[in-house]
Short mmCIF file of C-alpha atoms in Angstrom, two decimals:
data_model
loop_
_atom_site.label_atom_id
_atom_site.label_comp_id
_atom_site.label_asym_id
_atom_site.label_seq_id
_atom_site.Cartn_x
_atom_site.Cartn_y
_atom_site.Cartn_z
CA MET A 1 110.83 123.22 130.48
CA LYS A 2 110.36 126.90 130.98
CA TYR A 3 112.72 126.62 135.07
CA LEU A 4 115.34 124.58 132.71
CA ARG A 5 115.46 127.20 130.49
CA TYR A 6 115.84 130.11 133.27
CA ALA A 7 118.59 127.71 135.22
CA PHE A 8 120.67 127.66 132.13
CA LEU A 9 120.26 131.20 131.08
CA ILE A 10 121.43 131.87 135.11
CA SER A 11 124.21 129.79 135.09
CA LEU A 12 125.61 130.86 131.94
CA ALA A 13 125.05 134.73 133.06
CA LEU A 14 127.08 133.40 136.19
CA VAL A 15 130.38 131.69 134.08
CA LEU A 16 130.21 135.19 131.81
CA ILE A 17 130.25 136.94 135.00
CA ILE A 18 133.06 134.43 136.58
CA VAL A 19 134.98 135.15 133.48
CA ALA A 20 134.66 138.80 133.00
CA VAL A 21 135.95 139.22 137.04
CA ALA A 22 139.42 136.82 136.34
CA ASN A 23 140.01 138.78 133.35
CA LYS A 24 140.14 142.69 133.46
CA ALA A 25 143.81 143.05 133.10
CA PRO A 26 144.36 145.31 129.86
CA ALA A 27 145.16 144.15 126.98
CA GLU A 28 146.75 146.64 124.24
CA LEU A 29 145.00 146.16 120.49
CA ALA A 30 147.17 147.49 117.85
CA PHE A 31 145.98 147.83 114.47
CA LEU A 32 149.68 146.92 112.83
CA PRO A 33 152.98 145.45 113.70
CA PRO A 34 154.96 147.72 115.65
CA ASP A 35 157.96 147.79 113.29
CA LEU A 36 155.61 148.31 110.37
CA ALA A 37 153.32 150.86 112.24
CA ASN A 38 156.88 153.13 112.95
CA LEU A 39 158.02 153.03 109.20
CA ILE A 40 154.25 154.06 107.59
CA GLY A 41 153.52 156.28 110.82
CA MET A 42 149.95 154.55 112.12
CA ASN A 43 150.37 153.49 115.26
CA TRP A 44 146.88 153.09 115.80
CA SER A 45 146.04 151.05 119.15
CA ILE A 46 143.71 150.55 121.68
CA THR A 47 143.62 149.27 125.32
CA LEU A 48 140.67 147.06 126.70
CA PRO A 49 140.15 144.66 129.31
CA VAL A 50 140.95 140.92 128.07
CA PHE A 51 137.62 139.52 128.99
CA LEU A 52 135.88 142.56 126.72
CA VAL A 53 138.45 141.34 123.94
CA PHE A 54 137.29 137.74 123.99
CA PHE A 55 133.49 138.70 124.35
CA LEU A 56 133.80 141.23 121.27
CA GLY A 57 135.65 138.30 119.44
CA ILE A 58 132.74 135.64 120.33
CA ILE A 59 129.99 138.04 119.26
CA PHE A 60 131.86 139.26 115.59
CA GLY A 61 131.98 135.41 115.31
CA VAL A 62 128.31 134.30 115.85
CA LEU A 63 127.36 137.86 113.53
CA VAL A 64 129.50 136.34 110.87
CA GLY A 65 128.46 133.04 111.24
CA PHE A 66 124.69 134.55 110.82
CA ILE A 67 125.42 136.82 107.96
CA TRP A 68 126.98 133.67 106.02
CA GLU A 69 124.11 131.38 107.04
CA TRP A 70 121.48 133.98 105.35
CA LEU A 71 123.58 134.69 102.58
CA ARG A 72 123.80 130.60 101.94
CA GLU A 73 120.25 130.31 102.19
CA TYR A 74 119.07 133.07 100.10
CA LYS A 75 118.36 131.03 97.56
CA LEU A 76 116.24 128.56 99.51
CA ARG A 77 114.34 131.22 100.72
CA SER A 78 113.61 132.83 97.15
CA GLU A 79 112.45 129.88 95.79
CA ALA A 80 109.68 129.11 98.43
#
């Protein structure tokens, strides 16, 4: 079972590395749409590789899910 786990983790790492190498192109992330940003003078934007945007989105979603579930189960944990 230990070898199966290592094989899975290695294959997952390879897939993530391949995705990262294939999606190195820069993507600009803007805080607001261009027209609204020009109107109020807040042209905040950042340029990141596409794979980083993708991976950060996944990490953010997992963290929100963990926190959400922890808060949902708080009542059951406090009763135990």
